[in-house]
Coordinates of C-alpha atoms and ligand atoms in Angstrom, one line a residue:
M26 CA 68.3 98.6 -40.7
N27 CA 64.7 99.6 -40.0
P28 CA 62.0 97.0 -39.3
F29 CA 59.8 96.0 -42.2
S30 CA 57.1 93.5 -43.0
Y31 CA 57.5 90.9 -45.7
A32 CA 54.9 89.5 -48.1
R33 CA 55.3 86.9 -50.9
P34 CA 52.3 87.0 -53.3
Q35 CA 51.7 84.5 -56.0
Q36 CA 50.0 86.7 -58.6
V37 CA 50.6 90.1 -60.0
D38 CA 47.2 91.5 -59.0
E39 CA 47.8 90.4 -55.4
A40 CA 51.3 92.1 -55.3
I41 CA 49.8 95.4 -56.6
R42 CA 47.0 95.2 -54.0
L43 CA 49.5 94.8 -51.2
F44 CA 51.5 97.9 -52.2
Q45 CA 51.5 100.8 -49.7
P46 CA 53.3 104.2 -50.1
D47 CA 56.5 103.0 -48.4
S48 CA 56.5 99.4 -49.9
R49 CA 59.2 98.2 -52.3
Y50 CA 58.9 95.3 -54.7
I51 CA 61.9 93.0 -54.4
A52 CA 63.2 90.3 -56.8
G53 CA 67.0 89.6 -56.9
G54 CA 67.6 92.4 -54.4
T55 CA 71.1 93.1 -55.9
N56 CA 70.7 96.9 -55.5
L57 CA 67.8 97.3 -53.0
L58 CA 69.4 95.3 -50.2
D59 CA 72.6 97.4 -50.5
L60 CA 70.5 100.6 -50.3
M61 CA 68.7 99.3 -47.2
K62 CA 72.0 98.4 -45.5
E63 CA 73.2 101.9 -46.2
N64 CA 70.0 103.4 -44.8
V65 CA 69.2 105.0 -48.2
E66 CA 66.0 103.0 -48.7
R67 CA 63.8 102.5 -45.6
P68 CA 60.8 100.5 -46.8
T69 CA 58.1 99.5 -44.3
Q70 CA 57.1 96.5 -46.4
L71 CA 59.0 94.3 -48.9
I72 CA 56.8 92.6 -51.4
D73 CA 58.8 89.6 -52.7
I74 CA 57.8 89.2 -56.4
T75 CA 59.9 86.1 -57.1
R76 CA 56.9 83.8 -57.1
L77 CA 55.0 85.8 -59.8
P78 CA 54.6 84.1 -63.2
L79 CA 56.9 86.5 -65.0
R80 CA 59.8 84.3 -66.1
G81 CA 58.9 83.5 -69.7
I82 CA 60.6 84.6 -72.9
E83 CA 58.3 84.2 -75.9
E84 CA 57.9 85.5 -79.4
T85 CA 55.2 88.1 -79.9
A86 CA 52.5 88.0 -82.7
E87 CA 54.5 90.8 -84.4
G88 CA 57.7 88.7 -84.4
G89 CA 59.4 90.5 -81.5
L90 CA 60.3 89.1 -78.1
L91 CA 58.5 89.5 -74.8
I92 CA 60.7 89.0 -71.8
G93 CA 59.2 88.5 -68.4
A94 CA 60.4 90.9 -65.7
L95 CA 61.8 88.1 -63.6
V96 CA 64.0 86.6 -66.2
S97 CA 67.5 86.7 -64.8
N98 CA 70.1 88.8 -66.6
S99 CA 72.1 85.5 -67.2
D100 CA 69.2 83.6 -68.7
L101 CA 68.4 86.6 -70.9
A102 CA 71.9 87.1 -72.2
W103 CA 72.3 83.4 -73.0
H104 CA 68.8 82.7 -74.4
P105 CA 69.2 81.4 -78.0
A106 CA 66.7 83.8 -79.4
V107 CA 68.5 86.8 -77.8
E108 CA 72.0 85.6 -78.8
E109 CA 70.8 85.0 -82.4
R110 CA 68.5 88.0 -83.0
Y111 CA 69.6 90.6 -80.4
P112 CA 73.4 90.0 -79.9
L113 CA 73.7 93.7 -78.9
L114 CA 71.6 92.9 -75.8
S115 CA 73.5 89.8 -74.9
Q116 CA 76.8 91.7 -75.2
A117 CA 75.6 94.6 -73.1
I118 CA 74.3 92.4 -70.3
L119 CA 77.5 90.3 -70.2
A120 CA 79.5 93.5 -69.9
G121 CA 77.8 94.3 -66.6
A122 CA 78.3 93.2 -63.0
S123 CA 79.6 89.7 -62.3
A124 CA 78.4 86.2 -63.2
Q125 CA 77.0 85.8 -59.6
L126 CA 75.1 89.1 -59.8
R127 CA 73.8 88.4 -63.3
N128 CA 72.4 85.1 -62.0
M129 CA 70.4 87.0 -59.3
A130 CA 69.5 90.2 -61.0
S131 CA 66.2 90.4 -62.9
T132 CA 65.2 92.1 -66.1
G133 CA 62.8 94.5 -64.3
G134 CA 65.2 95.1 -61.5
N135 CA 68.0 96.1 -63.9
L136 CA 65.8 98.9 -65.2
L137 CA 65.2 100.1 -61.6
Q138 CA 68.8 100.0 -60.3
R139 CA 69.8 103.4 -58.9
T140 CA 72.8 105.5 -59.5
R141 CA 76.1 104.5 -58.1
C142 CA 77.0 108.1 -57.2
Y143 CA 79.1 107.8 -54.0
Y144 CA 77.3 110.7 -52.3
F145 CA 73.9 109.0 -52.8
Y146 CA 75.1 106.0 -50.8
D147 CA 76.8 108.1 -48.1
S148 CA 74.1 109.4 -45.8
T149 CA 76.6 111.8 -44.1
T150 CA 76.8 113.9 -47.2
P151 CA 74.3 116.2 -49.0
C152 CA 72.4 114.6 -51.9
N153 CA 69.2 115.9 -53.5
K154 CA 68.4 112.4 -54.9
R155 CA 68.5 110.8 -51.4
E156 CA 67.2 113.8 -49.5
P157 CA 65.5 116.5 -51.7
G158 CA 66.7 120.0 -50.9
S159 CA 69.9 118.9 -49.1
G160 CA 72.3 119.8 -52.0
C161 CA 74.5 117.9 -54.3
G162 CA 77.9 116.7 -53.0
A163 CA 79.1 115.6 -56.4
R164 CA 79.0 119.0 -58.1
E165 CA 82.0 120.3 -56.2
G166 CA 83.3 116.9 -55.2
L167 CA 84.4 113.7 -56.8
N168 CA 82.6 113.8 -60.1
R169 CA 84.8 111.7 -62.4
M170 CA 82.0 109.1 -63.0
H171 CA 79.2 111.7 -63.4
A172 CA 77.1 113.1 -66.2
I173 CA 78.2 115.3 -69.1
L174 CA 74.7 115.4 -70.7
G175 CA 71.2 116.2 -69.4
H176 CA 72.3 117.1 -65.9
S177 CA 70.7 119.8 -63.8
E178 CA 71.8 122.1 -61.1
H179 CA 70.3 119.7 -58.6
C180 CA 71.9 116.4 -59.7
I181 CA 74.7 115.2 -62.1
A182 CA 74.3 111.5 -61.5
V183 CA 74.3 108.9 -64.2
H184 CA 72.2 105.8 -64.8
P185 CA 74.4 102.7 -64.2
S186 CA 72.9 100.0 -66.3
D187 CA 74.5 98.4 -69.4
M188 CA 71.4 96.4 -70.3
C189 CA 69.3 99.5 -70.5
I190 CA 71.6 101.2 -73.0
A191 CA 71.1 98.2 -75.4
L192 CA 67.3 98.2 -74.7
A193 CA 67.2 101.9 -75.6
A194 CA 69.1 101.4 -78.8
L195 CA 66.8 98.5 -79.7
N196 CA 63.6 100.6 -79.1
A197 CA 62.3 98.3 -76.4
T198 CA 58.9 98.8 -74.7
V199 CA 58.4 98.4 -70.9
H200 CA 55.1 96.8 -69.9
V201 CA 53.9 97.8 -66.4
Q202 CA 50.8 97.1 -64.3
G203 CA 49.6 99.1 -61.4
P204 CA 46.5 100.2 -59.4
Q205 CA 45.3 102.1 -62.4
G206 CA 45.7 99.2 -64.8
E207 CA 48.3 98.3 -67.5
R208 CA 50.5 100.7 -69.4
R209 CA 53.4 100.5 -71.9
L210 CA 56.3 102.9 -71.8
P211 CA 58.9 103.3 -74.6
M212 CA 62.4 102.9 -73.2
S213 CA 63.1 106.5 -74.3
G214 CA 60.3 107.6 -71.9
F215 CA 60.9 105.2 -69.0
H216 CA 63.9 106.9 -67.3
R217 CA 63.9 110.6 -66.4
L218 CA 66.4 113.4 -66.5
P219 CA 67.0 114.8 -63.0
G220 CA 65.6 118.3 -63.6
D221 CA 64.1 119.7 -60.4
H222 CA 63.2 116.2 -59.1
P223 CA 66.3 114.1 -59.0
E224 CA 64.7 111.9 -56.4
R225 CA 62.6 110.4 -59.2
D226 CA 64.6 108.1 -61.5
N227 CA 61.8 107.0 -63.8
N228 CA 58.2 107.6 -64.8
L229 CA 56.6 104.7 -63.0
L230 CA 53.5 105.7 -60.9
D231 CA 53.1 104.6 -57.2
G232 CA 52.6 100.8 -57.0
E233 CA 53.3 100.1 -60.7
L234 CA 55.2 96.9 -61.3
I235 CA 57.3 96.1 -64.4
T236 CA 55.8 92.9 -65.8
A237 CA 57.8 92.5 -69.1
V238 CA 60.1 94.2 -71.6
E239 CA 59.2 93.8 -75.3
L240 CA 61.7 93.9 -78.1
P241 CA 60.5 94.8 -81.6
A242 CA 61.0 92.6 -84.6
E243 CA 63.5 95.0 -86.3
D244 CA 66.6 93.1 -87.3
Y245 CA 70.0 94.6 -86.3
S246 CA 71.5 91.2 -85.7
S247 CA 74.2 91.4 -88.4
H248 CA 75.8 94.7 -87.5
S249 CA 75.9 95.8 -83.8
A250 CA 78.4 96.4 -81.1
Y251 CA 78.4 97.3 -77.4
L252 CA 81.5 99.1 -76.3
K253 CA 82.1 99.7 -72.6
V254 CA 85.0 101.8 -71.4
R255 CA 85.7 101.2 -67.7
D256 CA 88.4 101.3 -65.1
R257 CA 88.7 97.5 -64.8
A258 CA 88.1 94.7 -67.3
S259 CA 85.2 93.3 -65.3
Y260 CA 82.9 94.2 -62.4
A261 CA 83.1 98.0 -63.0
F262 CA 80.5 100.5 -64.1
A263 CA 80.9 102.3 -67.4
I264 CA 82.8 105.6 -67.6
V265 CA 81.3 105.7 -71.1
S266 CA 79.5 103.0 -73.0
V267 CA 78.0 102.9 -76.5
A268 CA 75.3 100.6 -78.1
A269 CA 75.5 100.9 -81.8
A270 CA 73.5 99.0 -84.5
L271 CA 73.5 99.5 -88.3
D272 CA 71.4 98.1 -91.1
F273 CA 72.8 98.3 -94.6
D274 CA 71.4 98.5 -98.2
G275 CA 74.5 97.3 -100.1
D276 CA 77.3 99.4 -98.6
T277 CA 75.0 102.3 -97.7
I278 CA 73.5 102.7 -94.2
R279 CA 69.8 102.2 -94.3
S280 CA 69.1 102.8 -90.6
A281 CA 71.1 103.3 -87.5
R282 CA 70.7 103.1 -83.7
L283 CA 73.0 104.8 -81.2
A284 CA 72.7 105.0 -77.4
L285 CA 75.2 106.2 -74.9
G286 CA 75.7 105.0 -71.3
G287 CA 77.6 106.4 -68.4
V288 CA 77.0 110.0 -69.5
A289 CA 73.5 110.9 -68.3
H290 CA 70.7 110.2 -65.9
K291 CA 69.1 108.0 -68.6
P292 CA 70.3 106.1 -71.7
W293 CA 71.2 109.0 -74.1
R294 CA 69.8 109.0 -77.6
D295 CA 69.3 111.6 -80.3
P296 CA 67.2 110.7 -83.4
Q297 CA 69.1 113.3 -85.3
A298 CA 72.4 111.6 -84.8
E299 CA 70.9 108.4 -86.1
A300 CA 69.2 110.1 -89.1
A301 CA 72.5 111.7 -90.0
L302 CA 74.0 108.3 -90.7
V303 CA 71.2 107.2 -93.1
G304 CA 72.3 107.1 -96.7
K305 CA 76.0 107.4 -95.8
K306 CA 78.8 105.0 -96.3
A307 CA 80.1 103.5 -93.1
D308 CA 83.2 105.6 -92.7
E309 CA 84.9 107.7 -90.1
S310 CA 83.6 111.0 -91.3
A311 CA 80.0 109.9 -91.1
F312 CA 80.6 108.4 -87.6
D313 CA 82.4 111.6 -86.5
A314 CA 79.4 113.7 -87.6
A315 CA 77.0 111.4 -85.7
A316 CA 79.1 111.7 -82.6
D317 CA 79.1 115.5 -82.9
I318 CA 75.3 115.5 -82.9
L319 CA 74.9 113.0 -80.1
L320 CA 77.3 115.0 -77.9
H321 CA 75.9 118.4 -78.7
G322 CA 75.6 120.4 -75.5
A323 CA 77.9 118.1 -73.4
V324 CA 79.3 119.9 -70.4
G325 CA 81.7 118.4 -67.9
F326 CA 82.7 119.2 -64.3
D327 CA 86.1 119.4 -62.5
H328 CA 87.0 115.7 -62.9
N329 CA 85.0 114.4 -65.9
T330 CA 85.5 116.7 -68.8
F331 CA 87.7 114.1 -70.4
K332 CA 84.5 112.0 -70.9
I333 CA 83.4 114.3 -73.8
D334 CA 86.4 113.3 -76.0
L335 CA 86.3 109.8 -74.7
A336 CA 82.7 109.4 -75.6
R337 CA 83.4 110.9 -79.1
R338 CA 86.1 108.3 -79.7
A339 CA 84.0 105.5 -78.2
I340 CA 81.0 106.3 -80.6
V341 CA 83.3 106.2 -83.6
R342 CA 84.8 102.9 -82.5
A343 CA 81.5 101.3 -81.7
L344 CA 80.1 102.3 -85.0
S345 CA 83.2 101.0 -86.8
D346 CA 82.9 97.7 -84.9
S347 CA 79.3 97.5 -85.7
A348 CA 79.9 98.0 -89.4
K349 CA 82.3 95.0 -89.4
G350 CA 79.6 92.8 -88.0
A351 CA 78.0 91.7 -84.7
A352 CA 80.1 90.1 -81.9
R353 CA 78.6 86.8 -80.8
Ligands
SF4_29 FE1 73.0 113.1 -55.1 FE2 72.8 113.4 -57.7 FE3 74.4 115.0 -56.5 FE4 75.0 112.4 -56.7 S1 74.9 113.8 -58.3 S2 75.2 113.7 -54.9 S3 73.0 111.4 -56.6 S4 72.2 114.9 -56.2

């Protein structure tokens, strides 16, 4: 491990002032420390943000929920307001990692976790995300867990979070603060597709710190489901996951939300797939049609083409589960 300095500011402004080009903010450290041990991340300074006042969960004036960036994944999943009003988010968080990791991992850190592509962590292999211009070991290698949507010739990695898939479906907004002031980014615009710059996972600017995540007041609490397909029943990343939420007018779908995980460099949504469900009865033909739209353009590689059909079935099942009611 490389030498680095360590600072532990008490306020957000102070943390941002301390930031240098090779600094990293650290909270739970559940991903960053692994990356440092593997020599993938080599910060010259760690800015420990665990003393910042970002641990609150409070209702907004608009009736939504503002979640501090340092709220642990466990506290968020089990918070009464989240369980009651956003069960999709609770379900997704509890599908991820292990109890110990969820106790350490923060809300902001969950958004920033990096891909689990094996080649990214193995510094003896080429990887454009770790070392731009070196190539992509996964394209011709072991790519069973990799992307089927939104990939580029430079990178076929997937975003690993479960929580972010639910946040995307719920139209969350990310609050950030940096040297240029405060900004808000919609979840749909927070993470990036790899394109020509797979080294960049998201649209944060240098030194920007996530301060909170805001959930809108919209109510999908009665009909939602998070379905995660994985190799083991726990402590495994998604091969495919689906966050689905429906709102009904009688037995007709009034609005729908649908996001896919494990298939792309960011949570995958298509407003047209959701619009196609509006005004329909909650049946398999409507769900099949939405799946077709959401998976339009999907292309697999040697070991992961099976994910296209798996994703189609998972979408239909998650929507069917959602129509039956929310798991609590
Ligand atoms: Fe690196 Fe992306 Fe290729 Fe994985 S898929 S080896 S992260 S460039």
